[in-house]
mmCIF file of N, CA and C in Angstrom:
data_model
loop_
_atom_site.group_PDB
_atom_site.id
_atom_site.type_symbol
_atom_site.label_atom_id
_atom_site.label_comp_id
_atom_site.label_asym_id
_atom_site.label_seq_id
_atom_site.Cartn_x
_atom_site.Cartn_y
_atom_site.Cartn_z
ATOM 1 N N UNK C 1450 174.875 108.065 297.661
ATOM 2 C CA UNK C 1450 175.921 107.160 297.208
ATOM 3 C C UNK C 1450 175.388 106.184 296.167
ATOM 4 N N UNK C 1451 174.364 105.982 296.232
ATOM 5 C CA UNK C 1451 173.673 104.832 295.025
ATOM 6 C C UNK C 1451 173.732 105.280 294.322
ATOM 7 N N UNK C 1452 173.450 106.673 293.698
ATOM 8 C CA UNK C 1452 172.757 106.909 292.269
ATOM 9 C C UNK C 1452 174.378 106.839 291.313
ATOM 10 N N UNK C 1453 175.584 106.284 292.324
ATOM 11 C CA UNK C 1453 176.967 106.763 291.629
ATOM 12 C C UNK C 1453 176.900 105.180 290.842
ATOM 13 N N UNK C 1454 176.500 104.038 291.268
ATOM 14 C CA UNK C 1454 176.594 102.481 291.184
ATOM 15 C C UNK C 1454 176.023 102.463 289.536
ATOM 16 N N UNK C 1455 176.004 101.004 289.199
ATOM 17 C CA UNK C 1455 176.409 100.447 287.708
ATOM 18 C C UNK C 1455 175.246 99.427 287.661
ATOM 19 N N UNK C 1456 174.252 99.555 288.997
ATOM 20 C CA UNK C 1456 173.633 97.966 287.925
ATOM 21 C C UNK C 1456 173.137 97.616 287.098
ATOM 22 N N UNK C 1457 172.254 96.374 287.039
ATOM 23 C CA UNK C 1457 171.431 96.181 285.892
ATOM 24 C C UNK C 1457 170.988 96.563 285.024
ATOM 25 N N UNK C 1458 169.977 97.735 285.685
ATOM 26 C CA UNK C 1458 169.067 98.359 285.432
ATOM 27 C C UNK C 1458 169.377 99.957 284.518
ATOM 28 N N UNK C 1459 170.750 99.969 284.861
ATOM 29 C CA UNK C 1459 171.525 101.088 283.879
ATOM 30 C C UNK C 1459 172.201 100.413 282.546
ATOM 31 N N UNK C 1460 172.092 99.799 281.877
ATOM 32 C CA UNK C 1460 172.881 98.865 280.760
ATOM 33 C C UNK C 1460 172.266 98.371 280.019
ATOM 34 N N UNK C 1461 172.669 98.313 278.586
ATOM 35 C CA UNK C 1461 171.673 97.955 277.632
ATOM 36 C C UNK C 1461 172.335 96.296 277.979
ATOM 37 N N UNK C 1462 171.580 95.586 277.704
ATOM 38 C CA UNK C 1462 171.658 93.555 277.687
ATOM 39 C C UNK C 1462 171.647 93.285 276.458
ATOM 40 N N UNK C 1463 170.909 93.006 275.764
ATOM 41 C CA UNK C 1463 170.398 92.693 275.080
ATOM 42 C C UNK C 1463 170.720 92.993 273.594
ATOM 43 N N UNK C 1464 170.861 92.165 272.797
ATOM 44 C CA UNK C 1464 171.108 92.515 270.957
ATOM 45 C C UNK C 1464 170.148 93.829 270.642
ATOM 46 N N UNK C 1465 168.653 93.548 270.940
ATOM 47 C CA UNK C 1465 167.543 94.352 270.959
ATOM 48 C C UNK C 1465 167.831 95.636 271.713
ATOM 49 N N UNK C 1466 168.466 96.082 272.425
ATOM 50 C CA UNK C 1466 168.611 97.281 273.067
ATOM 51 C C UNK C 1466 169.369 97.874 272.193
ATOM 52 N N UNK C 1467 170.839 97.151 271.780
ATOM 53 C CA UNK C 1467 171.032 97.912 270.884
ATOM 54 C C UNK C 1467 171.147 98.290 269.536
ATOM 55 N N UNK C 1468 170.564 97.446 269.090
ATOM 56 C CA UNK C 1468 170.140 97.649 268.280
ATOM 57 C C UNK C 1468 169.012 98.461 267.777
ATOM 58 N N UNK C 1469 167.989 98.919 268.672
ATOM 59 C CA UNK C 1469 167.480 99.995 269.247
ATOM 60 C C UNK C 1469 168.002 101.709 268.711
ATOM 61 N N UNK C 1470 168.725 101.587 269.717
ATOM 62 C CA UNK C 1470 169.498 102.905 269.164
ATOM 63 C C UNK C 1470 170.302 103.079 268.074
ATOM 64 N N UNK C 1471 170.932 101.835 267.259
ATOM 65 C CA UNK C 1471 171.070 102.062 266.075
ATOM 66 C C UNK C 1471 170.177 102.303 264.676
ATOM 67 N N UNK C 1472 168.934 101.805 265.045
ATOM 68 C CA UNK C 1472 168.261 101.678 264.408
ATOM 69 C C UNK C 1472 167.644 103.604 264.785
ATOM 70 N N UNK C 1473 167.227 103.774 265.738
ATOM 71 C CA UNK C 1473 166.733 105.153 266.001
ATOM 72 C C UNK C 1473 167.556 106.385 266.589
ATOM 73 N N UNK C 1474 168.467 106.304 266.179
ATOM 74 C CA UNK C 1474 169.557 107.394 266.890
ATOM 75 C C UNK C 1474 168.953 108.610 266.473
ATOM 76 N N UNK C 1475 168.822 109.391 267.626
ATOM 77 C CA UNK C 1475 168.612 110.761 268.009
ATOM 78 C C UNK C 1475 169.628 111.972 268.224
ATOM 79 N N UNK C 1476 170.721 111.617 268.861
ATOM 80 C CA UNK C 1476 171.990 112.294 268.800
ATOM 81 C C UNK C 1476 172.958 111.989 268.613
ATOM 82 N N UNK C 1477 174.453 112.240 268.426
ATOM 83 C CA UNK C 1477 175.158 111.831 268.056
ATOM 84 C C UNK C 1477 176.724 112.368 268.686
ATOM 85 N N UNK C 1478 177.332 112.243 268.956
ATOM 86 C CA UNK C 1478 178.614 112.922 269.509
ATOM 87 C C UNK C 1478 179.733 112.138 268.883
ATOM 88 N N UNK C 1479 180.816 112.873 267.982
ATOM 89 C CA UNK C 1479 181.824 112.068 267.517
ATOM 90 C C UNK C 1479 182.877 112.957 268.528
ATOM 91 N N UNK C 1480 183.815 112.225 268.781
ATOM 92 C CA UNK C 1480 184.641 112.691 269.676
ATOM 93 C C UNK C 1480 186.336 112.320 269.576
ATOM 94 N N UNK C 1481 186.452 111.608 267.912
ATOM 95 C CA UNK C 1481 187.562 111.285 267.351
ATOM 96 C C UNK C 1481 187.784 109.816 267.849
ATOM 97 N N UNK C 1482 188.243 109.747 269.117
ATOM 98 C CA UNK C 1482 188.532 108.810 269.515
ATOM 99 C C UNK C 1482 187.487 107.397 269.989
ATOM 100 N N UNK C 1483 186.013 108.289 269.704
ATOM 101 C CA UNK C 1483 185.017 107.324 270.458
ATOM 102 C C UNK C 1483 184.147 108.107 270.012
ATOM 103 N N UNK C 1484 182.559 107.414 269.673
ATOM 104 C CA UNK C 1484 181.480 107.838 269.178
ATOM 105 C C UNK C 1484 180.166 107.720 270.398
ATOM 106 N N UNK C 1485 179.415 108.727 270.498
ATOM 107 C CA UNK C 1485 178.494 108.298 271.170
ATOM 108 C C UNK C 1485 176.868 108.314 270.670
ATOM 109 N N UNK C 1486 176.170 107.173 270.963
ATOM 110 C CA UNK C 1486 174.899 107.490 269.832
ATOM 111 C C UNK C 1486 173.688 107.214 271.114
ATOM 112 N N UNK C 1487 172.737 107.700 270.724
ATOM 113 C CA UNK C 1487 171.716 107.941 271.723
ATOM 114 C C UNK C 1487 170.110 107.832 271.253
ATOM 115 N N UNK C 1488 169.727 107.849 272.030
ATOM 116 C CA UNK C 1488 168.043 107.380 271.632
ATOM 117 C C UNK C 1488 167.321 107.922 272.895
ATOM 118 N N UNK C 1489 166.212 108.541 272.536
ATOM 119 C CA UNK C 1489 165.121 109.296 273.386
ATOM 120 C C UNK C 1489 164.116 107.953 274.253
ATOM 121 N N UNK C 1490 164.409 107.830 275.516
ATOM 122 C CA UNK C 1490 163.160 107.408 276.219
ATOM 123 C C UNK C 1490 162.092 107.676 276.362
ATOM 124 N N UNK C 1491 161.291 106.568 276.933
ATOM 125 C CA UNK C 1491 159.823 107.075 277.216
ATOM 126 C C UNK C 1491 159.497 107.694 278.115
ATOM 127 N N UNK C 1492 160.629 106.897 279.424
ATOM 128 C CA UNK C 1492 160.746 107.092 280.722
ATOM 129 C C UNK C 1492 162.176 107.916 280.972
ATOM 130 N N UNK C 1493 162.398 107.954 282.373
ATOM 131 C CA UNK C 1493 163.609 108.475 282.983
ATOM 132 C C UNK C 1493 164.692 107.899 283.200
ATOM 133 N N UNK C 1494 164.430 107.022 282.680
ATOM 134 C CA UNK C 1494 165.962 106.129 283.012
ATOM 135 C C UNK C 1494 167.126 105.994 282.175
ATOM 136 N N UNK C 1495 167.766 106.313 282.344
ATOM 137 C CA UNK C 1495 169.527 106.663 281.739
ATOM 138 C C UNK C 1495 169.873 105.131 281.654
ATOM 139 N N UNK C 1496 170.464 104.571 280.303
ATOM 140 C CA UNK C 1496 171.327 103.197 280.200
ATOM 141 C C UNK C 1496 172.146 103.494 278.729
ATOM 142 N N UNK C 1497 173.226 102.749 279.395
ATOM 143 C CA UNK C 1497 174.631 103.137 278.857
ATOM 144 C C UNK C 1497 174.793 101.241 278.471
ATOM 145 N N UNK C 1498 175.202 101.352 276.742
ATOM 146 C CA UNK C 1498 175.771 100.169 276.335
ATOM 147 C C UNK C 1498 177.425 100.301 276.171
ATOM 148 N N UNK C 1499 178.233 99.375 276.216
ATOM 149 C CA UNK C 1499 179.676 99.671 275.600
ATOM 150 C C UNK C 1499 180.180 98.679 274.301
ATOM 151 N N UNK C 1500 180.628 99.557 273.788
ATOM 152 C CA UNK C 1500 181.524 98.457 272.486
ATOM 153 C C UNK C 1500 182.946 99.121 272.250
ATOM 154 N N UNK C 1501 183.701 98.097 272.489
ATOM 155 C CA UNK C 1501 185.076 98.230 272.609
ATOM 156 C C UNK C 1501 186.009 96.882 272.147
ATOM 157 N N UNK C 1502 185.616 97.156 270.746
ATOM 158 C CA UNK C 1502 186.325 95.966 269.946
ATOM 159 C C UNK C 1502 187.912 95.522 269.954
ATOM 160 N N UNK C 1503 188.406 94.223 269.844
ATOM 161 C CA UNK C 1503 189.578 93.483 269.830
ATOM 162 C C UNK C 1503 190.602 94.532 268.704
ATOM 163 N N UNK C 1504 190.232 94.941 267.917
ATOM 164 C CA UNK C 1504 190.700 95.855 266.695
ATOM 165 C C UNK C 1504 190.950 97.075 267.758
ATOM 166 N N UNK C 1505 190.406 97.699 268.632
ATOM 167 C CA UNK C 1505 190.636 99.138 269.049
ATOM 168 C C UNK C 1505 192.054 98.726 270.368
ATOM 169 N N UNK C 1506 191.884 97.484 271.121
ATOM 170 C CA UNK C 1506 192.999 97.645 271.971
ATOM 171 C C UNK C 1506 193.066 95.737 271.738
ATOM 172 N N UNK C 1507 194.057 94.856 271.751
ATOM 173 C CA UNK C 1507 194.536 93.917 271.261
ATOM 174 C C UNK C 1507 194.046 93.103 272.555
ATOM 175 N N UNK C 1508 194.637 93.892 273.510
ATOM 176 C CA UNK C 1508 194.896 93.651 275.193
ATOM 177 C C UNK C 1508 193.367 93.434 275.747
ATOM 178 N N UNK C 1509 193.028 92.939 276.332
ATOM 179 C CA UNK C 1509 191.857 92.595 277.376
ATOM 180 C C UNK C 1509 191.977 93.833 278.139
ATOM 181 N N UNK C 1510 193.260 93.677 278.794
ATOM 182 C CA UNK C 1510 193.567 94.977 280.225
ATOM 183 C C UNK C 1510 193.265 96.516 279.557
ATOM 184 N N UNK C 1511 193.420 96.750 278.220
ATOM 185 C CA UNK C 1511 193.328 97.650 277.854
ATOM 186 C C UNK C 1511 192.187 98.268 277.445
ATOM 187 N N UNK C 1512 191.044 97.188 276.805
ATOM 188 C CA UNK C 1512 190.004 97.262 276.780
ATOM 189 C C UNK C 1512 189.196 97.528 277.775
ATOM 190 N N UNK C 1513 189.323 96.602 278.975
ATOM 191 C CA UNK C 1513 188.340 96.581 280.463
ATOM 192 C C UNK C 1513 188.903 97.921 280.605
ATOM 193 N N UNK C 1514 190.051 98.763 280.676
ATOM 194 C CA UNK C 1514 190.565 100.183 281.139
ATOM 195 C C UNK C 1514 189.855 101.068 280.502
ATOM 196 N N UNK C 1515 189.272 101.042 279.112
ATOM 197 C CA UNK C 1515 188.496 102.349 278.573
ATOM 198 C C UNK C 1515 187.416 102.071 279.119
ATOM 199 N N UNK C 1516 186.882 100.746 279.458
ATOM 200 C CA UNK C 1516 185.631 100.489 279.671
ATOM 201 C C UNK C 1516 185.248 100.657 281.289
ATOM 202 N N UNK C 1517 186.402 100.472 281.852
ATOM 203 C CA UNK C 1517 186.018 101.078 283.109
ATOM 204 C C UNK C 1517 186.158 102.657 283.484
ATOM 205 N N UNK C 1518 186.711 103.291 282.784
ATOM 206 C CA UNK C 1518 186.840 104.853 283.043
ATOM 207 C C UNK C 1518 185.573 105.244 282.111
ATOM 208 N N UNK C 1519 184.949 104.750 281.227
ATOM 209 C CA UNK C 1519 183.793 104.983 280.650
ATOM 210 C C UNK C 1519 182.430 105.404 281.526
ATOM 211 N N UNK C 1520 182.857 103.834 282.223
ATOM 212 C CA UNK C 1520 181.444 103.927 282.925
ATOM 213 C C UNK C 1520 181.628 104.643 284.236
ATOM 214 N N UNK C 1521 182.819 104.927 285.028
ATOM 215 C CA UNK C 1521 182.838 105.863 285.666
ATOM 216 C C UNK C 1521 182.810 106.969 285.675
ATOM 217 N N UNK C 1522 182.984 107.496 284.255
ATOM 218 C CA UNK C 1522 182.449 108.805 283.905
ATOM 219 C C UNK C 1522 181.024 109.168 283.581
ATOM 220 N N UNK C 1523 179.978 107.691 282.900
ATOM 221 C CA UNK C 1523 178.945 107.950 283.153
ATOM 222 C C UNK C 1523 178.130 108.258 284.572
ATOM 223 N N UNK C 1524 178.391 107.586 285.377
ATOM 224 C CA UNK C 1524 178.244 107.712 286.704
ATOM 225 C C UNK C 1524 177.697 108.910 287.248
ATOM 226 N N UNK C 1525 178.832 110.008 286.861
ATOM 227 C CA UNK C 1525 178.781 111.229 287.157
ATOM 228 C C UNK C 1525 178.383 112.079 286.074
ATOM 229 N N UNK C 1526 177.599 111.777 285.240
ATOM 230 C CA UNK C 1526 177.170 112.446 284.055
ATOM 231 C C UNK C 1526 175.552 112.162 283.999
ATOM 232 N N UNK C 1527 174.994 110.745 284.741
ATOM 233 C CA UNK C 1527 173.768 110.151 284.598
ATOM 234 C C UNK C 1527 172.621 111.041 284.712
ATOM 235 N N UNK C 1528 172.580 112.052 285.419
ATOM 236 C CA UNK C 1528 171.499 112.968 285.910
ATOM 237 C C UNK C 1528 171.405 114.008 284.705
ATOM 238 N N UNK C 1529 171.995 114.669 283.928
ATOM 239 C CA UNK C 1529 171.636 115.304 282.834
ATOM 240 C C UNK C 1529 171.133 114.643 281.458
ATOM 241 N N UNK C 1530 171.722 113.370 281.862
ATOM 242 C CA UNK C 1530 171.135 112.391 280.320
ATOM 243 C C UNK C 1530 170.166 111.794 280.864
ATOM 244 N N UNK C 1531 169.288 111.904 281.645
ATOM 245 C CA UNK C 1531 167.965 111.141 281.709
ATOM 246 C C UNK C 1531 167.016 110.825 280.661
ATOM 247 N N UNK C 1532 166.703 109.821 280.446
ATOM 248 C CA UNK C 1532 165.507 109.639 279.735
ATOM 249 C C UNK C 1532 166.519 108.953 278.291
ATOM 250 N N UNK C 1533 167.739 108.973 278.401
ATOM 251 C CA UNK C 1533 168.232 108.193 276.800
ATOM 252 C C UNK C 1533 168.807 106.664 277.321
ATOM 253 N N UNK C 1534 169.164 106.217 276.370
ATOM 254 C CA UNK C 1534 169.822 104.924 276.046
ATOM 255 C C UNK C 1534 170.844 104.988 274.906
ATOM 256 N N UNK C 1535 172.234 105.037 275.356
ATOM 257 C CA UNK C 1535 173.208 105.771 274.786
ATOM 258 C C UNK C 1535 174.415 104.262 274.863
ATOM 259 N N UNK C 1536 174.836 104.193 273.196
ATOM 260 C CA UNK C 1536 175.670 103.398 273.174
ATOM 261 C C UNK C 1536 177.387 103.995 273.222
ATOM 262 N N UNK C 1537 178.362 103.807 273.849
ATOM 263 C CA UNK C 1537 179.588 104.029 273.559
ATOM 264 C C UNK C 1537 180.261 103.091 272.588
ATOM 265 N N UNK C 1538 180.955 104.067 271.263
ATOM 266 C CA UNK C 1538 181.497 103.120 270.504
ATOM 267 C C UNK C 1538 182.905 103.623 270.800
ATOM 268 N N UNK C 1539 184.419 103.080 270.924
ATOM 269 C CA UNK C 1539 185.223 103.031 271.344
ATOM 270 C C UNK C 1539 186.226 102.842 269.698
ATOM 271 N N UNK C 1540 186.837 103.732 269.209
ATOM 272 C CA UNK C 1540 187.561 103.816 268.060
ATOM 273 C C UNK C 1540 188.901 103.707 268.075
ATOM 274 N N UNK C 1541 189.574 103.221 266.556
ATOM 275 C CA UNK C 1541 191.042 103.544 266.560
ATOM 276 C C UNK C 1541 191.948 104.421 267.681
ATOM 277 N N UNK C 1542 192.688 104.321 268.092
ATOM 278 C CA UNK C 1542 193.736 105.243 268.844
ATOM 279 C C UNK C 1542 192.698 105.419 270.372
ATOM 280 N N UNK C 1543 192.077 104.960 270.550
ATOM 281 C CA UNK C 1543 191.829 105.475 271.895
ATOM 282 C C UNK C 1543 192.453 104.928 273.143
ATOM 283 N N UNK C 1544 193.332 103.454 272.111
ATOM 284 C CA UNK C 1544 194.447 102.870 273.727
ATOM 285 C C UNK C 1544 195.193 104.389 273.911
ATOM 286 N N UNK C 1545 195.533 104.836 272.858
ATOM 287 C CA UNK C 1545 196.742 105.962 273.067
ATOM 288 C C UNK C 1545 196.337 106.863 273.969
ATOM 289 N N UNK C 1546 194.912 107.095 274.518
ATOM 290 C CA UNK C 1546 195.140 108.352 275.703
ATOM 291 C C UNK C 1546 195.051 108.054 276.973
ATOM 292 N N UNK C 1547 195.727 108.389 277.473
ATOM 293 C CA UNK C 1547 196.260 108.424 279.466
ATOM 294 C C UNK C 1547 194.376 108.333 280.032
ATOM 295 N N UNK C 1548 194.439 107.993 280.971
ATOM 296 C CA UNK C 1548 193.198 108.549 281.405
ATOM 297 C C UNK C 1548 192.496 109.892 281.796
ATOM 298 N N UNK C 1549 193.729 110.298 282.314
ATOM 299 C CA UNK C 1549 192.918 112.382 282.397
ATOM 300 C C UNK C 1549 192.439 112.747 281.333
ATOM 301 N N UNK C 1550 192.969 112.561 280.038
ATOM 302 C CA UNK C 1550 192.868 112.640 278.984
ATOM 303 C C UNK C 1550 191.464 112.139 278.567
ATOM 304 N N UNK C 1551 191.167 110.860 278.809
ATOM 305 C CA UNK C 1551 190.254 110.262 278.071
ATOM 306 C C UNK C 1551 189.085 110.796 279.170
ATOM 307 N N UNK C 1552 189.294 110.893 280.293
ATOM 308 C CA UNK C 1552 188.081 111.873 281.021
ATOM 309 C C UNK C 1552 187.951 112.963 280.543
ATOM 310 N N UNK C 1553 188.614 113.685 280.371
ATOM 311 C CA UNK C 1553 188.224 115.055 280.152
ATOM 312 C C UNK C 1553 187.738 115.184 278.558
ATOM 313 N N UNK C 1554 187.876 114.150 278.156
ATOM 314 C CA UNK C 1554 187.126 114.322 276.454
ATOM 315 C C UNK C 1554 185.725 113.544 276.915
ATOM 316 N N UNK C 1555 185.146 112.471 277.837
ATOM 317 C CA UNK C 1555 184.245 111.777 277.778
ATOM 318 C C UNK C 1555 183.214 113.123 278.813
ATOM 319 N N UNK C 1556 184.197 113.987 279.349
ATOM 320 C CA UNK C 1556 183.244 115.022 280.048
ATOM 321 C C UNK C 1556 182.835 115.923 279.108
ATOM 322 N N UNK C 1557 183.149 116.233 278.580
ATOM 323 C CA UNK C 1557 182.950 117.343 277.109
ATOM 324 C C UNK C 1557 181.704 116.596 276.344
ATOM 325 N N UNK C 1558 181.936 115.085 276.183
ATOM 326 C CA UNK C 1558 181.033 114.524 275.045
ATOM 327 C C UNK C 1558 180.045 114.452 275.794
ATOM 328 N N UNK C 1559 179.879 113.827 277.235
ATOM 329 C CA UNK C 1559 178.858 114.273 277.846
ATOM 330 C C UNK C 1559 177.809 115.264 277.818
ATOM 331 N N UNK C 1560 178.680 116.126 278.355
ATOM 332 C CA UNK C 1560 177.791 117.369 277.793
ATOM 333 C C UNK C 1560 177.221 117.823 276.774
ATOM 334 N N UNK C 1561 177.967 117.922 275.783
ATOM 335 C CA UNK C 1561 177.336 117.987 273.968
ATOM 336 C C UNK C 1561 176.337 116.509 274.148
ATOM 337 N N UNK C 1562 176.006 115.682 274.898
ATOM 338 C CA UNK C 1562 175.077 114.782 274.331
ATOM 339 C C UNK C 1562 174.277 115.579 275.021
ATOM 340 N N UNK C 1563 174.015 115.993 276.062
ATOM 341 C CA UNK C 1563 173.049 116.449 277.078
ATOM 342 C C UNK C 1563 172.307 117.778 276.433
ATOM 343 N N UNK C 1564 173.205 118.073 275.456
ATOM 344 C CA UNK C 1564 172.254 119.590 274.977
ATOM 345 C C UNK C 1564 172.006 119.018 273.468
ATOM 346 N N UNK C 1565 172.678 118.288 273.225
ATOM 347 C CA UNK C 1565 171.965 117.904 271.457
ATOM 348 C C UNK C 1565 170.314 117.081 272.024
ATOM 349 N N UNK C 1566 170.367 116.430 273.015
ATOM 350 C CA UNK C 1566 169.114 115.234 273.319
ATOM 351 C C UNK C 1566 168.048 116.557 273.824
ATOM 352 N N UNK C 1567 168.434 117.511 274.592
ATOM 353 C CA UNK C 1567 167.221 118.652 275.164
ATOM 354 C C UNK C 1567 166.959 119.109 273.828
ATOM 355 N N UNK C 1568 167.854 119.535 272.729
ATOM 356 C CA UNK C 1568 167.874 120.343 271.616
ATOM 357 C C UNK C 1568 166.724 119.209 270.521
ATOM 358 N N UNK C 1569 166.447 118.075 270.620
ATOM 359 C CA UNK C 1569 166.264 117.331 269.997
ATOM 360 C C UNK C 1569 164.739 116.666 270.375
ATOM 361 N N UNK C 1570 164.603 116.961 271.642
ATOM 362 C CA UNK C 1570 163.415 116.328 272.245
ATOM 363 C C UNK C 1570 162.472 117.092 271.420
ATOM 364 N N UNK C 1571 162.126 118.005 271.750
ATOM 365 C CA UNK C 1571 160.721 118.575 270.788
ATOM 366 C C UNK C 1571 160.375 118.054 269.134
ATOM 367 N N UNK C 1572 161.587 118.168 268.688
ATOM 368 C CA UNK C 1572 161.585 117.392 267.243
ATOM 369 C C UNK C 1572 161.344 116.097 267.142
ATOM 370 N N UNK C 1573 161.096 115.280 268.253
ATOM 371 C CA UNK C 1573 161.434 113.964 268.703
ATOM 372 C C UNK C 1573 160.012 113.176 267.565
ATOM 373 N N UNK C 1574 159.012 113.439 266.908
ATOM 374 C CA UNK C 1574 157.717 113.218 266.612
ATOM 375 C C UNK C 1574 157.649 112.174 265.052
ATOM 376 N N UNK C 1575 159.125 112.367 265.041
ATOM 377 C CA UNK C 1575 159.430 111.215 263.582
ATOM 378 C C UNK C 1575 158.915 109.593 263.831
ATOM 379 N N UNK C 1576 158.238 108.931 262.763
ATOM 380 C CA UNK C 1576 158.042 107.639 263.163
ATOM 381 C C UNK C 1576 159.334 106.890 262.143
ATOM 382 N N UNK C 1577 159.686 105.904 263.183
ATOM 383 C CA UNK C 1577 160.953 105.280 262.199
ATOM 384 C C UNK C 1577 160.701 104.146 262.524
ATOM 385 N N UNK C 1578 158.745 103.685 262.608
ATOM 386 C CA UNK C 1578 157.841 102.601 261.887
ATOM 387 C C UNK C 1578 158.852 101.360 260.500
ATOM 388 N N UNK C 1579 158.933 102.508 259.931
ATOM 389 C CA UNK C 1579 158.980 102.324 258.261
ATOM 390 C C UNK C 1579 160.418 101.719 258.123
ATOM 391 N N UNK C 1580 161.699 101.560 259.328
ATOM 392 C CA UNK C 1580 162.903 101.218 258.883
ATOM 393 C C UNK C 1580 162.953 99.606 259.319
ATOM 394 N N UNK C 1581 164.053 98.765 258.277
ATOM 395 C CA UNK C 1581 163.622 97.711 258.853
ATOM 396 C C UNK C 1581 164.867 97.929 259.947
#
């Protein structure tokens, strides 16, 4: 039952986290409605940032709603993305889908992250030293 929970220790905090993965993105999943960007760990630990701007839903309620079916879909996705630090960006039109809807596209992107990051690890040897 734990490994389903949200704490701390799964979430980027920090400006520096994510900025992190913007700065070093490794994979990428566009998914129309929402982008997902990712970065290779050192370690095993899976953390999920969210951004879900005033521009994408006006509403608070609407916002906390993508953002909570987000992270409940990470939940159940955490064990194949091990080892990244993966930001959700939350786009135009995504108040517009129901939630079955918006699960069953965040299960799909899931997956395409999970085989672009295995597909990607070996290549992983770039230094991105040099960016500011």
């Amino acid at each position: 039952m734990t490994e389903y929970c949200f704490p701390r220790h799964v979430r980027l905090l920090n400006a520096g986290d994510y900025q992190s993965v913007f700065n070093n993105t490794s994979s990428k999943v566009f998914a129309g409605e929402f982008l997902l960007l990712a970065t290779k760990r050192d370690d095993d630990q899976t953390r999920l940032g969210l951004i879900v701007a005033k521009k994408t839903d006006k509403r608070a309620v609407g916002r906390n709603r993508i953002k909570r079916l987000v992270r409940d879909s990470f939940r159940h996705h955490k064990i194949p993305l091990a080892g990244l630090d993966i930001v959700f960006l939350a786009r135009q039109g995504i108040k517009e889908l129901d939630n079955p809807t918006l699960h069953k596209r965040l299960d799909k992107a899931w997956d395409q992250l999970a085989k672009k990051s295995k597909k990607a690890a070996p290549n992983q040897k770039r230094d991105h030293s040099n960016q500011k």
